[in-house]
Every structure is written in structure tokens, then in C-alpha cells.
């Protein structure tokens, strides 16, 4: 199997661009996002762009308390070893903190920090064991772009 990238927040912006780039360079992808229709459309686009590459998708809403475990279980069922973990899903708060909804801010922490951390804890041991500890934590929301490598 070719190098596999698991990309969260795959249906738009940076996630979509990274998925296209990865398949065009000969890799397979596991796309993760919350909208099934958008995932289906992107999967079809990637298959047209790179017919020899494998594309799988996992529909998960990261505000769910067991989101990371859902992704991990789906990937384990596929049997694809993840070589690159790209945590790209996320959203910004918008507006003044003091007036924003507490529920929305807690959902933002879940999506932007809790789930990516849990995914890293779930996938990294296998990646390290295979010598493939390539991870990327991308943020394209908020005050500026941030990217942190954990290898």
C-alpha cells in the first residue's frame, strides 16, 4: 500500500488542498469530516484526479464525545496503516469571549484540541512502531496560521 494520510477537516480549505496534493503525489487518503455529501463529492473528485489512488472517508462530528474513538475504529476496520496524521478540523470562536455561548466555546475546545489530542494518542504508537511518525497539527482559524510537527 502507498503512504496513507488521514486528514481531518478534509472537505474544505487547507484539508481539501492537502488531500488533492497527497493523491496527486501517489498517496492514499482517509478523509474525515462531518458532512457525508461533501465527503462523497471530494472522494469522487480525488478519484478522478488520481485514478490509481485509494480514497476512504469517515463521517464523524468532532463535537461528539467519542469522536476520536469513532475515527480510530473506522480506520482499524479499513486495515490501512496511517503514515501521516493531519489534524486540520477546527473553527474559531468569533466575537467577544465574554458574550459568546459557553456551549459553543466548549464545542470549539472539543473540536480544536480534545479530539486532535486523542487522535494523536490513538494513532501515534502505531506510526512510531512503523517508523512513520509524521504528524501535522494545522490551524487556519483565529489570529494566524499555526502548524506544529510532533515528530
Coordinates of N, CA and C in Angstrom, one line a residue:
X1 N 0.8 -1.2 0.0 CA 0.0 0.0 0.0 C 0.9 1.2 0.0
X2 N 0.4 2.3 -0.6 CA 1.1 3.5 -0.7 C 1.0 4.2 0.7
X3 N 1.7 5.3 0.8 CA 1.6 6.1 2.1 C 0.2 6.6 2.2
X4 N -0.3 6.5 3.5 CA -1.7 6.8 3.8 C -1.7 8.1 4.6
X5 N -2.5 9.1 4.2 CA -2.7 10.3 5.0 C -4.1 10.3 5.5
X6 N -4.2 10.5 6.8 CA -5.6 10.7 7.4 C -5.7 12.2 7.6
X7 N -6.7 12.8 7.0 CA -6.9 14.2 7.0 C -8.2 14.6 7.6
X8 N -8.2 15.3 8.8 CA -9.5 15.7 9.3 C -9.8 17.1 8.8
X9 N -11.1 17.5 8.8 CA -11.5 18.7 8.2 C -11.2 18.7 6.7
X10 N -11.4 17.6 6.1 CA -10.9 17.4 4.7 C -11.7 18.0 3.6
X11 N -12.9 18.4 3.9 CA -13.8 18.8 2.8 C -13.7 20.3 2.4
X12 N -12.9 21.0 3.1 CA -12.7 22.4 2.7 C -11.3 23.0 2.9
X13 N -11.1 24.1 2.3 CA -9.8 24.8 2.6 C -8.6 24.0 2.5
X14 N -7.8 24.2 3.5 CA -6.5 23.5 3.6 C -6.6 22.0 3.6
X15 N -7.6 21.4 4.3 CA -7.7 20.0 4.3 C -8.0 19.4 2.9
X16 N -8.8 20.1 2.1 CA -9.1 19.7 0.7 C -7.9 19.8 -0.1
X17 N -7.2 20.9 0.0 CA -5.9 21.1 -0.8 C -4.9 20.0 -0.4
X18 N -4.7 19.7 0.8 CA -3.8 18.7 1.2 C -4.2 17.3 0.7
X19 N -5.4 17.0 0.7 CA -5.9 15.7 0.1 C -5.6 15.6 -1.4
X20 N -5.9 16.7 -2.1 CA -5.6 16.7 -3.5 C -4.1 16.5 -3.8
X21 N -3.3 17.2 -3.0 CA -1.9 17.2 -3.2 C -1.3 15.8 -2.9
X22 N -1.9 15.2 -1.8 CA -1.4 13.8 -1.4 C -1.7 12.8 -2.5
X23 N -2.9 12.8 -3.0 CA -3.2 11.8 -4.1 C -2.5 12.0 -5.3
X24 N -2.3 13.3 -5.7 CA -1.5 13.6 -6.9 C -0.1 13.2 -6.8
X25 N 0.4 13.1 -5.6 CA 1.8 12.6 -5.4 C 1.9 11.1 -5.1
X26 N 0.8 10.4 -5.3 CA 0.9 9.0 -5.2 C 0.4 8.4 -3.9
X27 N -0.1 9.1 -3.0 CA -0.6 8.6 -1.7 C -2.1 8.3 -1.7
X28 N -2.4 7.5 -0.7 CA -3.8 7.2 -0.5 C -4.3 8.1 0.7
X29 N -5.6 8.3 0.8 CA -6.1 9.2 1.8 C -7.3 8.6 2.5
X30 N -7.4 8.9 3.8 CA -8.6 8.7 4.6 C -9.1 10.1 4.9
X31 N -10.3 10.5 4.4 CA -10.9 11.8 4.6 C -11.8 11.7 5.8
X32 N -11.7 12.7 6.7 CA -12.6 12.8 7.8 C -13.3 14.1 7.9
X33 N -14.6 14.1 8.0 CA -15.4 15.4 8.1 C -16.8 15.0 8.6
X34 N -17.6 16.0 8.8 CA -18.9 15.8 9.4 C -20.0 15.7 8.4
X35 N -19.8 16.1 7.1 CA -20.8 16.2 6.1 C -20.6 15.1 5.1
X36 N -21.5 14.1 5.1 CA -21.4 12.9 4.2 C -21.4 13.4 2.7
X37 N -22.3 14.3 2.4 CA -22.4 14.7 1.0 C -21.1 15.3 0.5
X38 N -20.5 16.2 1.3 CA -19.3 16.8 0.9 C -18.1 15.8 0.8
X39 N -18.1 14.8 1.7 CA -17.1 13.8 1.7 C -17.2 13.0 0.4
X40 N -18.5 12.6 0.0 CA -18.7 11.9 -1.2 C -18.2 12.7 -2.4
X41 N -18.5 13.9 -2.5 CA -18.1 14.8 -3.6 C -16.6 14.9 -3.7
X42 N -15.9 15.1 -2.6 CA -14.5 15.2 -2.6 C -13.9 13.8 -2.9
X43 N -14.4 12.8 -2.4 CA -13.9 11.4 -2.8 C -13.9 11.2 -4.3
X44 N -15.1 11.6 -4.9 CA -15.2 11.4 -6.3 C -14.2 12.3 -7.1
X45 N -14.0 13.5 -6.6 CA -13.0 14.4 -7.2 C -11.6 13.9 -7.1
X46 N -11.3 13.3 -6.0 CA -9.9 12.8 -5.8 C -9.7 11.5 -6.7
X47 N -10.7 10.7 -6.8 CA -10.6 9.5 -7.7 C -10.4 9.9 -9.2
X48 N -11.1 11.0 -9.6 CA -10.9 11.5 -10.9 C -9.5 12.1 -11.1
X49 N -9.0 12.8 -10.1 CA -7.7 13.5 -10.2 C -6.6 12.5 -10.2
X50 N -6.8 11.4 -9.5 CA -5.7 10.3 -9.3 C -6.3 9.0 -9.3
X51 N -6.7 8.4 -10.4 CA -7.4 7.2 -10.5 C -6.8 6.0 -9.8
X52 N -5.5 5.9 -9.7 CA -4.9 4.8 -9.1 C -4.8 4.8 -7.5
X53 N -5.2 5.9 -7.0 CA -5.1 6.1 -5.5 C -6.4 5.6 -4.8
X54 N -6.2 5.1 -3.6 CA -7.3 4.7 -2.7 C -7.8 5.9 -1.9
X55 N -9.1 6.0 -1.9 CA -9.7 7.1 -1.1 C -10.8 6.5 -0.2
X56 N -10.7 6.7 1.1 CA -11.8 6.3 2.0 C -12.3 7.5 2.8
X57 N -13.5 7.4 3.3 CA -14.0 8.6 4.1 C -14.7 8.1 5.3
X58 N -14.6 8.9 6.3 CA -15.2 8.6 7.6 C -16.0 9.9 8.0
X59 N -17.3 9.7 8.2 CA -18.2 10.8 8.6 C -18.2 10.8 10.2
X60 N -17.7 11.8 10.8 CA -17.7 12.0 12.2 C -17.9 13.5 12.6
X61 N -18.7 13.8 13.5 CA -18.9 15.1 14.1 C -18.0 15.2 15.3
X62 N -16.9 16.0 15.2 CA -16.0 16.1 16.3 C -16.5 16.7 17.6
X63 N -17.8 17.2 17.6 CA -18.3 17.6 18.9 C -18.9 16.5 19.7
X64 N -18.9 15.3 19.1 CA -19.3 14.1 19.8 C -18.2 13.7 20.8
X65 N -18.6 13.2 21.9 CA -17.6 12.9 23.0 C -16.7 11.7 22.6
X66 N -17.2 10.8 21.7 CA -16.4 9.7 21.3 C -15.9 9.8 19.9
X67 N -15.7 11.0 19.4 CA -15.3 11.2 18.0 C -14.0 10.6 17.6
X68 N -13.0 10.8 18.4 CA -11.7 10.2 18.1 C -11.8 8.7 18.1
X69 N -12.5 8.1 19.0 CA -12.6 6.6 19.0 C -13.4 6.1 17.8
X70 N -14.4 6.9 17.3 CA -15.1 6.6 16.1 C -14.2 6.6 14.9
X71 N -13.3 7.6 14.8 CA -12.4 7.7 13.7 C -11.4 6.5 13.7
X72 N -10.9 6.2 14.9 CA -9.9 5.2 15.1 C -10.5 3.8 14.7
X73 N -11.7 3.5 15.2 CA -12.4 2.3 14.9 C -12.6 2.1 13.4
X74 N -13.0 3.2 12.8 CA -13.3 3.1 11.3 C -12.0 2.8 10.6
X75 N -10.9 3.5 10.9 CA -9.7 3.2 10.3 C -9.1 1.8 10.5
X76 N -9.3 1.4 11.8 CA -8.9 0.0 12.1 C -9.7 -1.0 11.2
X77 N -11.0 -0.7 11.0 CA -11.8 -1.6 10.2 C -11.4 -1.6 8.7
X78 N -10.8 -0.5 8.3 CA -10.3 -0.4 6.9 C -9.0 -1.3 6.8
X79 N -8.3 -1.3 7.8 CA -7.0 -2.1 7.8 C -5.9 -1.3 7.2
X80 N -6.0 0.0 7.0 CA -5.0 0.9 6.4 C -4.1 1.4 7.5
X81 N -2.8 1.2 7.4 CA -1.9 1.9 8.4 C -1.7 3.4 8.0
X82 N -1.9 4.2 9.0 CA -1.8 5.6 8.8 C -0.3 6.1 8.9
X83 N 0.2 6.7 7.9 CA 1.5 7.2 7.8 C 1.6 8.6 8.2
X84 N 0.6 9.4 7.8 CA 0.6 10.8 8.1 C -0.8 11.2 8.7
X85 N -0.7 11.8 9.9 CA -1.9 12.3 10.6 C -2.0 13.8 10.5
X86 N -2.9 14.3 9.8 CA -3.1 15.8 9.6 C -4.4 16.2 10.3
X87 N -4.2 16.8 11.4 CA -5.3 17.3 12.2 C -5.6 18.7 11.8
X88 N -6.6 18.8 10.9 CA -6.9 20.1 10.3 C -8.3 20.6 10.7
X89 N -9.2 19.8 11.2 CA -10.6 20.2 11.5 C -10.5 21.3 12.6
X90 N -11.4 22.2 12.6 CA -11.5 23.2 13.6 C -12.3 24.4 13.2
X91 N -12.6 25.2 14.2 CA -13.3 26.5 14.0 C -12.9 27.5 15.0
X92 N -13.1 28.8 14.7 CA -12.8 29.9 15.6 C -14.1 30.3 16.4
X93 N -13.8 31.1 17.4 CA -14.9 31.5 18.3 C -15.8 32.6 17.7
X94 N -15.1 33.6 17.2 CA -15.9 34.7 16.6 C -16.5 35.6 17.7
X95 N -16.2 36.8 17.7 CA -16.8 37.7 18.7 C -16.1 37.7 20.0
X96 N -16.6 38.5 20.9 CA -16.0 38.7 22.2 C -16.3 37.5 23.1
X97 N -15.2 37.0 23.8 CA -15.3 35.8 24.6 C -16.4 35.9 25.7
X98 N -16.5 37.1 26.3 CA -17.5 37.3 27.4 C -18.9 37.2 26.9
X99 N -19.2 37.4 25.6 CA -20.6 37.3 25.2 C -20.9 36.1 24.4
X100 N -19.9 35.2 24.1 CA -20.1 34.0 23.4 C -20.8 33.0 24.2
X101 N -21.5 32.0 23.6 CA -22.1 30.9 24.3 C -21.0 30.0 24.9
X102 N -21.2 29.6 26.1 CA -20.3 28.7 26.8 C -20.3 27.3 26.0
X103 N -21.5 26.9 25.6 CA -21.6 25.6 24.9 C -20.8 25.6 23.6
X104 N -20.9 26.7 22.9 CA -20.1 26.8 21.6 C -18.6 26.9 21.9
X105 N -18.2 27.6 22.9 CA -16.8 27.6 23.3 C -16.3 26.2 23.7
X106 N -17.1 25.5 24.4 CA -16.6 24.2 24.9 C -16.6 23.2 23.7
X107 N -17.5 23.4 22.7 CA -17.5 22.6 21.5 C -16.2 22.9 20.7
X108 N -15.9 24.2 20.7 CA -14.6 24.6 20.0 C -13.4 23.9 20.6
X109 N -13.3 23.9 21.9 CA -12.2 23.2 22.6 C -12.2 21.7 22.2
X110 N -13.4 21.1 22.2 CA -13.5 19.7 21.8 C -13.0 19.5 20.4
X111 N -13.4 20.3 19.5 CA -13.0 20.1 18.1 C -11.6 20.5 17.8
X112 N -11.1 21.6 18.4 CA -9.8 22.1 18.1 C -8.7 21.5 18.9
X113 N -9.0 21.0 20.1 CA -7.9 20.5 21.0 C -8.1 19.1 21.5
X114 N -9.3 18.8 22.0 CA -9.5 17.5 22.6 C -9.5 16.3 21.6
X115 N -10.2 16.4 20.5 CA -10.2 15.4 19.5 C -8.8 15.2 18.8
X116 N -8.2 16.3 18.4 CA -6.9 16.1 17.8 C -5.8 15.5 18.8
X117 N -5.9 15.8 20.0 CA -5.0 15.2 21.0 C -5.3 13.7 21.1
X118 N -6.6 13.4 21.2 CA -7.0 12.0 21.3 C -6.6 11.2 20.1
X119 N -6.8 11.8 18.9 CA -6.4 11.1 17.7 C -4.8 10.9 17.7
X120 N -4.1 11.8 18.1 CA -2.6 11.7 18.2 C -2.3 10.5 19.1
X121 N -2.9 10.5 20.3 CA -2.6 9.4 21.2 C -3.0 8.0 20.7
X122 N -4.1 8.0 19.9 CA -4.6 6.7 19.3 C -3.7 6.2 18.1
X123 N -3.3 7.1 17.3 CA -2.6 6.8 16.0 C -1.1 6.8 16.2
X124 N -0.5 7.6 17.0 CA 0.9 7.8 17.0 C 1.7 6.5 17.4
X125 N 1.2 5.7 18.4 CA 2.0 4.5 18.7 C 2.2 3.6 17.5
X126 N 1.2 3.3 16.7 CA 1.4 2.5 15.5 C 2.3 3.2 14.5
X127 N 2.2 4.5 14.4 CA 3.0 5.2 13.4 C 4.5 5.1 13.8
X128 N 4.8 5.3 15.1 CA 6.1 5.2 15.6 C 6.7 3.8 15.4
X129 N 5.9 2.8 15.7 CA 6.3 1.4 15.6 C 6.7 1.1 14.1
X130 N 6.0 1.7 13.1 CA 6.3 1.5 11.7 C 7.4 2.5 11.2
X131 N 7.9 3.4 12.1 CA 8.8 4.4 11.6 C 8.2 5.5 10.8
X132 N 6.9 5.7 11.0 CA 6.1 6.7 10.3 C 5.5 7.8 11.2
X133 N 6.3 8.4 12.0 CA 5.7 9.4 13.0 C 5.6 10.8 12.4
X134 N 4.9 10.9 11.3 CA 4.7 12.2 10.6 C 3.3 12.7 11.0
X135 N 3.3 13.7 11.8 CA 2.0 14.3 12.2 C 2.1 15.8 11.9
X136 N 0.9 16.3 11.7 CA 0.8 17.7 11.5 C -0.5 18.2 12.2
X137 N -0.4 19.3 12.9 CA -1.5 19.9 13.6 C -1.6 21.3 13.0
X138 N -2.6 21.4 12.2 CA -2.8 22.7 11.4 C -4.0 23.5 12.0
X139 N -3.8 24.8 12.0 CA -4.9 25.7 12.4 C -4.9 26.8 11.4
X140 N -6.0 26.9 10.8 CA -6.2 28.1 9.8 C -7.3 29.0 10.3
X141 N -7.6 28.9 11.6 CA -8.6 29.8 12.1 C -7.9 30.7 13.1
X142 N -8.6 31.7 13.5 CA -8.1 32.6 14.6 C -7.1 33.7 14.1
X143 N -6.2 34.1 15.0 CA -5.3 35.2 14.7 C -4.3 35.0 13.6
X144 N -3.9 33.7 13.4 CA -2.9 33.5 12.4 C -2.8 32.0 12.1
X145 N -2.1 31.7 11.1 CA -1.9 30.2 10.8 C -0.8 29.7 11.7
X146 N -1.1 28.5 12.2 CA -0.1 27.8 13.1 C 0.0 26.4 12.6
X147 N 1.2 25.8 12.6 CA 1.4 24.5 12.3 C 2.5 23.9 13.2
X148 N 2.2 22.8 13.8 CA 3.2 22.2 14.7 C 3.4 20.7 14.4
X149 N 4.7 20.3 14.2 CA 5.0 19.0 14.0 C 5.4 18.3 15.3
X150 N 4.9 17.0 15.4 CA 5.1 16.3 16.7 C 6.2 15.2 16.5
X151 N 6.9 15.1 15.4 CA 7.9 14.1 15.3 C 9.3 14.6 15.5

